[in-house]
Every structure is written in C-alpha cells, then in structure tokens.
XYZ file of C-alpha atoms in Angstrom:
506
model
C 7.059 2.906 -51.433
C 10.185 1.219 -49.725
C 13.555 1.395 -50.591
C 16.003 4.112 -51.081
C 15.180 7.258 -52.856
C 17.943 9.314 -54.327
C 17.666 13.118 -54.675
C 20.183 14.654 -56.758
C 21.807 18.070 -56.334
C 23.177 18.573 -59.851
C 26.363 20.776 -59.738
C 27.717 22.484 -62.733
C 31.535 22.969 -63.431
C 33.445 24.241 -60.223
C 34.752 27.019 -62.474
C 33.037 30.273 -63.190
C 30.181 29.601 -65.765
C 30.640 31.423 -69.258
C 26.929 31.386 -70.283
C 23.899 31.361 -67.940
C 20.617 30.117 -69.225
C 17.156 31.296 -67.898
C 15.584 29.596 -65.128
C 13.469 26.503 -66.318
C 9.718 27.482 -66.444
C 8.497 23.901 -66.656
C 5.649 22.959 -64.150
C 5.142 19.652 -62.885
C 2.116 17.767 -61.280
C 2.208 16.224 -58.043
C 1.863 12.788 -59.939
C 5.382 13.272 -61.480
C 7.073 13.135 -58.057
C 5.943 9.445 -57.880
C 8.706 7.181 -59.314
C 8.149 3.410 -60.662
C 11.520 2.503 -59.134
C 14.526 0.566 -60.354
C 15.816 -2.934 -60.191
C 18.282 -2.414 -57.000
C 16.357 -3.217 -53.842
C 13.287 -1.337 -55.144
C 15.601 1.956 -55.297
C 13.512 5.000 -56.743
C 15.462 7.725 -57.967
C 14.253 11.262 -58.008
C 16.366 14.116 -59.418
C 16.140 17.591 -58.163
C 18.842 19.653 -59.724
C 20.263 22.427 -57.578
C 23.203 24.822 -58.619
C 26.556 25.747 -57.453
C 28.266 29.012 -58.299
C 31.232 30.530 -56.590
C 30.047 32.983 -53.890
C 26.281 31.897 -54.211
C 24.804 29.135 -51.925
C 23.019 25.909 -53.306
C 19.280 25.998 -53.873
C 17.713 24.001 -50.976
C 15.379 21.328 -51.753
C 12.277 20.846 -49.723
C 9.714 18.135 -49.599
C 9.111 16.699 -53.257
C 5.583 17.969 -53.408
C 6.659 21.598 -52.506
C 9.665 21.680 -54.919
C 9.820 24.638 -57.262
C 11.895 24.860 -60.595
C 15.504 25.620 -60.296
C 17.751 27.467 -62.603
C 20.696 25.627 -64.358
C 23.995 27.103 -65.068
C 25.160 26.266 -68.448
C 29.031 25.979 -69.178
C 30.208 26.946 -72.720
C 30.885 23.862 -74.570
C 34.618 25.006 -75.280
C 35.406 25.214 -71.849
C 34.839 21.303 -71.442
C 37.490 20.342 -74.266
C 40.668 21.349 -72.191
C 41.437 22.570 -68.939
C 37.747 22.513 -67.155
C 37.402 18.444 -67.666
C 37.388 16.968 -64.342
C 40.216 14.406 -63.691
C 39.629 13.285 -60.100
C 37.126 13.180 -57.392
C 37.480 12.734 -53.801
C 35.538 12.796 -50.610
C 37.320 13.566 -47.289
C 37.350 11.023 -44.333
C 33.978 12.699 -42.851
C 32.430 13.427 -46.294
C 32.120 17.064 -45.197
C 34.580 18.144 -47.822
C 34.771 17.199 -51.673
C 37.724 17.769 -53.818
C 37.876 17.888 -57.606
C 41.017 18.267 -59.951
C 40.958 18.966 -63.475
C 43.140 19.082 -66.526
C 44.151 22.776 -65.960
C 45.845 21.648 -62.712
C 43.307 23.358 -60.383
C 41.621 21.878 -57.330
C 38.128 22.893 -56.337
C 36.970 22.162 -52.750
C 33.230 21.876 -51.920
C 31.981 22.123 -48.522
C 28.648 20.644 -47.135
C 26.415 23.000 -45.761
C 25.479 22.605 -42.146
C 21.742 21.897 -41.092
C 19.808 24.984 -40.470
C 16.839 25.257 -38.261
C 14.950 27.474 -40.852
C 15.887 25.414 -43.579
C 15.832 21.650 -42.265
C 16.523 20.536 -45.982
C 19.809 22.297 -46.498
C 21.734 19.578 -45.106
C 23.785 17.776 -47.802
C 23.993 20.781 -50.310
C 27.774 21.362 -51.091
C 29.000 24.750 -51.982
C 32.316 25.848 -53.261
C 34.695 26.331 -50.323
C 38.093 27.088 -52.025
C 39.635 26.824 -55.489
C 43.383 27.121 -56.232
C 46.045 26.190 -58.806
C 47.840 22.961 -57.798
C 50.082 22.380 -60.570
C 51.620 24.286 -63.602
C 52.812 22.955 -66.807
C 56.476 22.307 -66.698
C 59.078 20.894 -69.114
C 61.703 18.344 -68.520
C 64.871 19.864 -70.506
C 66.656 16.624 -69.979
C 64.181 14.452 -71.810
C 62.829 17.155 -73.868
C 59.191 16.377 -72.563
C 56.255 18.401 -71.629
C 54.803 17.834 -68.025
C 51.208 18.379 -68.093
C 49.569 20.240 -65.192
C 46.651 17.758 -64.886
C 45.759 16.440 -61.513
C 45.792 12.507 -61.584
C 44.838 11.903 -58.131
C 43.646 13.742 -54.987
C 43.782 11.957 -51.423
C 42.719 13.505 -48.096
C 45.093 13.175 -45.047
C 43.017 12.332 -41.709
C 42.226 15.438 -40.105
C 44.484 16.105 -37.074
C 43.549 19.648 -35.993
C 41.490 22.436 -37.210
C 43.121 22.455 -40.456
C 42.621 19.924 -43.344
C 45.473 18.482 -45.624
C 45.437 16.850 -49.027
C 48.017 15.446 -51.516
C 47.274 16.115 -55.123
C 49.671 14.981 -57.881
C 50.177 15.308 -61.735
C 52.366 13.022 -63.792
C 55.614 13.957 -61.817
C 55.283 15.929 -58.822
C 53.190 15.280 -55.696
C 52.306 18.296 -53.362
C 50.980 18.367 -49.754
C 48.507 21.439 -49.205
C 47.102 22.722 -45.904
C 43.515 24.055 -45.845
C 42.991 26.834 -43.125
C 40.262 29.217 -42.198
C 40.546 32.604 -40.844
C 37.755 34.668 -39.585
C 39.574 37.188 -37.217
C 42.543 39.676 -37.803
C 44.938 41.417 -35.552
C 44.650 45.050 -35.097
C 46.286 47.693 -33.165
C 50.044 46.934 -33.779
C 52.566 49.192 -31.903
C 55.037 49.237 -34.743
C 52.947 48.675 -37.855
C 50.289 50.899 -39.508
C 46.991 49.562 -40.735
C 48.666 48.786 -44.078
C 51.306 46.748 -42.323
C 54.149 49.248 -42.993
C 56.598 50.079 -40.381
C 55.972 53.110 -38.497
C 58.540 55.803 -37.621
C 59.850 54.865 -34.058
C 59.839 58.460 -33.050
C 56.128 58.728 -33.516
C 55.385 55.896 -31.060
C 54.664 57.351 -27.767
C 52.693 54.766 -26.116
C 52.078 50.902 -26.039
C 48.916 49.319 -26.894
C 47.832 45.626 -26.762
C 46.934 44.480 -30.197
C 43.406 42.808 -30.483
C 41.548 40.409 -32.655
C 38.651 41.717 -34.700
C 36.125 39.665 -36.708
C 36.497 39.634 -40.499
C 34.749 37.958 -43.441
C 35.840 34.298 -43.556
C 38.937 33.652 -45.618
C 40.124 30.021 -46.632
C 43.888 29.990 -46.994
C 45.425 27.077 -48.942
C 49.338 26.944 -48.783
C 51.625 24.397 -49.991
C 53.357 22.428 -47.196
C 55.596 20.003 -48.953
C 56.605 19.124 -52.434
C 57.506 15.966 -53.300
C 59.456 16.177 -56.622
C 61.977 13.933 -58.667
C 60.683 10.682 -57.296
C 59.257 9.104 -60.396
C 60.820 8.549 -63.873
C 57.306 7.550 -65.492
C 53.702 8.891 -64.902
C 52.340 8.783 -61.518
C 48.934 6.960 -61.599
C 48.002 6.755 -58.166
C 48.725 7.835 -54.788
C 47.663 6.320 -51.283
C 47.704 7.572 -47.636
C 48.891 4.961 -45.114
C 46.613 4.047 -42.271
C 49.610 5.034 -39.846
C 49.092 8.771 -41.036
C 52.721 9.193 -41.415
C 53.589 7.667 -44.605
C 51.934 7.443 -48.346
C 52.907 5.773 -51.457
C 52.974 6.739 -55.126
C 52.952 4.525 -57.882
C 53.878 5.042 -61.579
C 53.930 2.678 -64.259
C 56.833 0.536 -63.368
C 57.782 1.520 -59.614
C 56.148 2.349 -56.255
C 57.680 4.629 -53.607
C 57.006 4.915 -50.199
C 57.170 8.528 -48.688
C 57.204 10.035 -45.231
C 54.929 13.042 -45.007
C 57.552 15.278 -43.387
C 60.409 14.533 -45.689
C 60.466 15.540 -49.117
C 64.177 14.914 -50.586
C 63.933 11.117 -50.459
C 61.812 8.128 -50.841
C 62.057 4.367 -50.580
C 61.684 2.201 -53.492
C 59.314 -0.736 -52.373
C 58.113 -2.131 -55.961
C 60.322 -2.212 -58.905
C 59.043 -4.282 -61.993
C 61.402 -2.773 -64.643
C 63.212 -5.164 -66.468
C 66.943 -5.003 -67.188
C 65.951 -4.863 -70.940
C 62.843 -2.858 -71.619
C 62.114 -5.314 -74.737
C 61.232 -7.873 -71.803
C 58.716 -5.765 -70.622
C 55.433 -7.365 -70.497
C 53.108 -5.587 -67.910
C 52.790 -2.251 -66.040
C 51.406 -1.066 -62.715
C 47.961 0.517 -63.257
C 46.890 1.204 -59.556
C 47.909 0.640 -56.092
C 46.453 1.248 -52.436
C 47.112 0.795 -48.835
C 44.989 -1.474 -46.654
C 42.550 0.428 -44.585
C 43.619 -0.963 -41.342
C 46.952 -2.901 -41.706
C 49.877 -0.428 -42.474
C 52.193 -2.931 -43.767
C 49.884 -4.278 -46.443
C 49.081 -2.877 -49.863
C 48.028 -3.962 -53.161
C 48.852 -3.066 -56.581
C 47.071 -4.171 -60.078
C 48.500 -4.693 -63.394
C 47.811 -4.402 -67.248
C 47.666 -8.098 -67.309
C 44.532 -8.115 -64.912
C 46.425 -9.530 -61.987
C 46.500 -8.206 -58.317
C 49.670 -8.409 -55.939
C 49.194 -8.166 -52.248
C 52.433 -7.202 -50.748
C 53.511 -7.252 -47.028
C 56.259 -4.578 -46.129
C 57.153 -6.779 -43.022
C 58.635 -9.493 -45.417
C 61.125 -7.586 -47.026
C 61.967 -3.826 -47.851
C 61.713 -4.389 -51.390
C 58.336 -5.970 -52.182
C 59.156 -7.167 -55.705
C 58.036 -10.801 -54.248
C 54.477 -10.593 -53.371
C 52.633 -12.292 -50.511
C 49.505 -13.195 -52.691
C 48.711 -13.108 -56.173
C 45.121 -12.660 -57.346
C 44.489 -13.807 -60.908
C 41.453 -15.185 -62.821
C 42.322 -17.887 -65.344
C 41.117 -16.802 -68.913
C 38.154 -18.611 -70.552
C 39.469 -20.076 -73.831
C 36.208 -19.395 -75.442
C 36.496 -15.583 -75.014
C 40.138 -15.241 -76.215
C 40.562 -12.383 -79.013
C 42.733 -9.911 -79.977
C 41.537 -7.550 -77.388
C 41.668 -9.841 -74.466
C 44.842 -8.539 -72.979
C 43.820 -4.686 -73.352
C 40.207 -5.267 -71.776
C 41.484 -7.447 -69.006
C 43.777 -4.611 -67.610
C 42.804 -3.513 -64.174
C 42.018 0.379 -64.248
C 41.226 0.827 -60.620
C 41.577 -1.047 -57.309
C 39.906 -0.416 -53.936
C 39.912 -2.071 -50.530
C 36.543 -2.291 -48.873
C 36.150 -0.334 -45.800
C 36.261 -3.525 -43.682
C 39.468 -4.525 -45.281
C 38.144 -7.918 -46.258
C 37.460 -7.383 -50.026
C 39.344 -5.608 -52.932
C 37.249 -4.160 -55.628
C 38.626 -3.970 -59.299
C 37.282 -2.646 -62.611
C 38.698 -3.583 -65.939
C 37.143 -2.359 -69.095
C 33.934 -4.586 -69.337
C 33.474 -5.635 -65.436
C 33.770 -5.024 -62.073
C 35.143 -7.604 -59.718
C 34.991 -8.312 -55.861
C 37.788 -10.264 -54.643
C 38.183 -11.872 -51.159
C 41.595 -11.240 -49.550
C 41.913 -15.001 -48.566
C 40.826 -16.395 -51.869
C 43.553 -15.842 -54.839
C 42.167 -17.979 -57.472
C 39.051 -16.191 -58.734
C 36.880 -13.379 -57.678
C 33.964 -13.862 -55.351
C 31.499 -11.798 -57.585
C 31.760 -10.622 -60.918
C 29.246 -7.798 -62.608
C 29.075 -6.947 -66.243
C 29.242 -3.149 -66.560
C 28.529 -2.932 -70.252
C 28.891 -6.543 -71.866
C 26.761 -5.176 -74.928
C 30.293 -3.369 -75.918
C 31.906 -6.719 -76.535
C 30.856 -6.759 -80.167
C 32.003 -3.208 -80.599
C 35.495 -3.834 -79.359
C 36.994 -3.325 -82.786
C 35.529 0.270 -83.367
C 36.218 1.018 -79.734
C 39.930 0.141 -80.264
C 40.266 2.391 -83.544
C 38.940 5.319 -81.491
C 41.080 4.664 -78.451
C 38.106 4.261 -76.290
C 39.145 0.620 -75.261
C 41.919 2.344 -73.343
C 39.659 4.528 -71.136
C 40.450 3.919 -67.465
C 37.094 3.771 -65.379
C 37.175 4.083 -61.614
C 34.824 2.366 -59.201
C 33.723 3.056 -55.606
C 32.216 1.265 -52.459
C 29.381 2.727 -50.563
C 29.952 3.101 -46.630
C 28.625 -0.368 -45.739
C 30.361 -2.249 -48.551
C 26.885 -3.730 -49.830
C 26.726 -1.572 -52.963
C 29.423 -0.751 -55.752
C 29.476 1.926 -58.136
C 31.268 2.658 -61.511
C 30.939 4.700 -64.746
C 30.283 3.854 -68.382
C 29.659 5.724 -71.805
C 26.859 7.984 -72.646
C 27.108 9.509 -69.204
C 25.647 6.317 -67.789
C 27.121 5.037 -64.239
C 26.119 1.617 -62.962
C 25.217 0.519 -59.458
C 25.332 -3.138 -58.073
C 23.829 -4.308 -54.891
C 25.827 -7.298 -53.748
C 22.903 -8.767 -51.199
C 20.425 -8.640 -54.044
C 22.515 -9.086 -57.021
C 20.393 -6.260 -58.717
C 21.789 -3.727 -60.688
C 20.684 -0.386 -62.242
C 22.009 2.099 -64.906
C 21.382 5.606 -64.277
C 22.186 8.567 -66.552
C 23.952 11.944 -65.420
C 23.638 14.384 -67.949
C 22.049 17.982 -68.452
C 19.567 16.938 -71.190
C 17.713 14.445 -69.156
C 18.155 16.113 -65.795
C 15.467 18.906 -65.943
C 14.546 20.579 -62.531
C 12.530 18.199 -60.325
C 12.521 15.429 -63.062
C 12.518 11.870 -62.282
C 15.798 10.320 -62.618
C 14.878 7.072 -64.465
C 16.765 3.896 -64.846
C 18.083 3.732 -68.373
C 18.428 0.172 -70.300
C 20.591 -0.314 -73.318
C 19.120 -2.252 -76.030
C 21.296 -4.725 -78.085
C 18.935 -5.790 -80.762
C 15.466 -7.116 -81.292
C 12.340 -5.083 -80.078
C 12.953 -2.017 -78.185
C 11.081 -0.406 -75.411
C 10.187 3.324 -75.651
C 12.887 4.698 -73.277
C 15.560 2.230 -74.102
C 18.507 3.347 -76.096
C 20.313 1.342 -78.885
C 23.737 0.337 -78.367
C 24.782 2.098 -81.757
C 23.369 5.282 -80.335
C 25.705 5.381 -77.582
C 28.092 8.561 -77.492
C 31.295 7.568 -76.528
C 32.701 11.046 -76.039
C 30.449 11.109 -72.990
C 32.038 8.939 -70.309
C 31.924 8.774 -66.454
C 35.481 7.996 -65.642
C 35.485 9.281 -61.936
C 33.379 8.501 -59.223
C 33.010 8.825 -55.271
C 30.922 7.538 -52.613
C 30.597 9.460 -49.334
C 32.356 7.520 -46.632
C 29.195 7.110 -44.363
C 26.351 8.432 -46.163
C 24.501 7.803 -49.543
C 25.768 10.791 -51.336
C 27.650 10.152 -54.547
C 29.836 12.608 -56.788
C 29.851 11.938 -60.364
C 32.223 13.602 -62.721
C 30.920 13.925 -66.309
C 33.706 15.721 -68.445
C 33.306 19.374 -66.986
C 30.405 18.799 -64.824
C 30.006 17.558 -61.534
C 26.700 15.748 -60.124
C 26.078 15.058 -56.715
C 23.138 12.561 -55.867
C 21.843 12.559 -52.354
C 19.689 9.948 -50.483
C 16.475 11.833 -50.549
C 14.857 9.763 -47.732
C 17.560 10.292 -45.338
C 17.822 14.141 -46.077
C 14.020 14.493 -45.129
C 14.749 12.755 -41.715
C 16.945 15.577 -40.447
C-alpha cells in the first residue's frame, strides 16, 4: 500500500506517574497490522504506543509484524486537573529536542534517541532529557494581582555552540535558559579537597596537575537572562528574529522588541491601546517574525484580521504595511460572529510565502501578496456551528487552538475537541480526523480515522456530535521541522506520532 503510514510513540505526562498499570496482555493477529487508510493522500495510520518515564528508555518499535505489547503508564486523573496540564509544545530547529511547558511552571525537554546498529528502529523515540522549574507564582502588590506560573510559550534559539538555549514566558516575565551537558569532572585540585573545601595551606607540600575524569552525564539548565517589567498585560506570544539577536513579545495591546543580551529595556514597536479604554475594539492575539526577513513581522487580532509590519518603515509600527482581512458573509452573521472570527494563532510557512491562521471553526492559508481573502480555507469542525450557544455558556467558545505546518508546507495540522486533531493536505484537498487518547490507543492498535456524525444514519465507528467531550481538547500541537513527526498535547498527556515508513528505512 502506498502513502505515508504513521507509527505513534504514545508518551505519558512528562512528570512522574502516580499510578502504574499492568502491561497490556492483548494479542493481535498479523491481519490487524493492515490498515484501510484514510482520506489524506492514502495515509494509513498505525499506532504503536511506547512509554516515556524519567530515567527509563522508551520502548523500541520494530517492524509491525514483530511488535510486542507494551505497557502504558497511567497518570492519576487529579494530576491533570492543575499543574500537570501541558500549555505549550515546541520542537527545536533540528527536531532533536522537544520542549513542553505546563501550568505548574515546569519545562520538560525530550531528546530524540540516536540510531543504534543493534536497534535500527530506535530512531525517533524521545526520552526525557531534562526537567526544570521555569517560573514560580508571584504577586503584583501594586495591582493586587496574582501572576500565574503557567508557561504560555516556549521558543528555541538557533544553536550557536554545544549548548542549547530557549525562551520561556508566563504572563509577565520572559526567561532565557541555557542547557548544557557535562560528562567529565575535574579532580586533583591543589587547594581543594574532594568535597570542594579549601585545604590547610600548611598541608600542601607538592603541586599536581588536575585531571578530567569521566562521570555520569549531567544536564545543567541555568537562567542566563530574565526579561521582566516589559508588559502591563498578559504575554500571549514570543518570537525569535531571524537575525538571532532580537526577539519580540506580545501582550493584549502592545508588542515589544528585545535584544537577547539586554534585560533592562525593550523597544515598543506596536501599541494599539486607545487613550480611552472604552474605545477599545480589538486586542492582539498572536504575533510572529518572518522566517527569513528580520524586518517583517505579523500580528493577529480578535477581529480576525492580520497586520504585516515592516520595521524599516517606522520605529513604531502602529501603521501596518499590509492588512489581511476577509469580508464577512452577511448570511452567516450571528451573535457569535466576532467571537469565532478571533484569530487564536498565526504561523508563517517555512518558505515565508504564506501565513497560516486558526480561528474557532476554520484554518486559513493567506498569501503574503493577496490581502483581500485567504487562498485556502479549511473547516475544522463546522458541525459545531449549531452548538455555539452551549459552547458560549460553558466558555469553550473562547478556547485558543494552535496550528502547525509540516516541513514542506504541504500539510497543515490543528486540534479539535474530544481529543481529535485534524490534518489537511493542501495538494489533494483531502483531510483526516484522528484521535489522541488512551482509550482508543491500545498497544499496536490501528489509529483509525474518526468521523463525526451530525444527523441521519450513522456508521459503526462514527461519533455523534452530541457525544463529543468538550473537556478533552487538543489546543497545542507541533510538527518536526524536517520529518513527519508530530507532537500532540492532550491535557496532561503528550503523544508523539512518527512516520512509520521513514523509520523503517533507517
């Protein structure tokens, strides 16, 4: 069968599991490894759950016909209610590292395992590399406001040396972290003993040359810069410039430009705050630098518009260079029109030619050269249009879904409810709905395409729109920069799906 087959390494919460279930004892026949496929380019999806536990390597998938049942680590449901809920997911520029942030202010970094001659199918498995506390809860005494420790965004910096660097932010404070490895330690100091205490100089009778001796690998994470007091409102996005020297941070009303080496000042490049707050009609929802041109950036608004700005034109970019806005269809006008048109995420394509945006019901692809309307519009879950009233009452209508490009900009991905996520092939215009959940992800089970039924006759595996669980939602997704590997955050679980065909070619 042709097409791309996905094998999934399902990974539990990056934190230590509270309860551990017994290994699955279900046997599957050789016929179960075949998949009928789905609607995107003949994609067939084969799920092979693995596990990630701190200090324990992932299980290694072999050829489908030789797979054995794997154990799955369960997370106590209470853990997912608060601090363990994943709030952001981000691959680094090579895809070798994957970082997640959660509501408890923690950052967990996964590292991709190198290919082994003895285990040729281990390429692509991600193991816990480092865990650290990025932010702590704070209190603003002047405004009597509590500042959450939740990590809103993580952005990797391009690697300049052996160390890795990333930016993480909560609502107010952005931090630059340096991640380094140490596998040797110095021994044989002249003035210090083995515990690091100073020796009595009278006991030093000879000099020796200190030597470096091997030690267990230690990953050290240190804060290099803390960028504070730059935002009055909540930070919703950060983006590193292609010049690798500056980055910008955006809150509801302002966008600031920072130099990575300077923490005590930033330059305000966008300010949409009106003189009278009663005149406020829209807020900034997301922003991103162009991947190649360091002078260009885009920001989205709650009114569904995009503004492309050129920093060469003016130091303060309140006047945009281009405005991308789609006229509203009067026939679809409703009480909820403005809410569902709010853009929750914007991403430049890797080529820099297109922009991808997500609002509540659709994902849209915009051409930088055409401002009047998007070149492509994909319905994510149009069946919810009749449910907007109840979604408004339970606040789900305000959920902010992210979107992602694949490495070649040919497929786009975004999340939905009921732990569903959607993929759209731009070339064939086909789409697929897949589910990332423990209930449907038994070891080596086939990850079948899902279909939501609105009314009328329903197929065996279809799910009714009235049966959707709106507490289970895929808000955060990431795609490997060059390979068909995706990361899906579902509450306190992280799922990684890998291209099975490519993994078997290694």
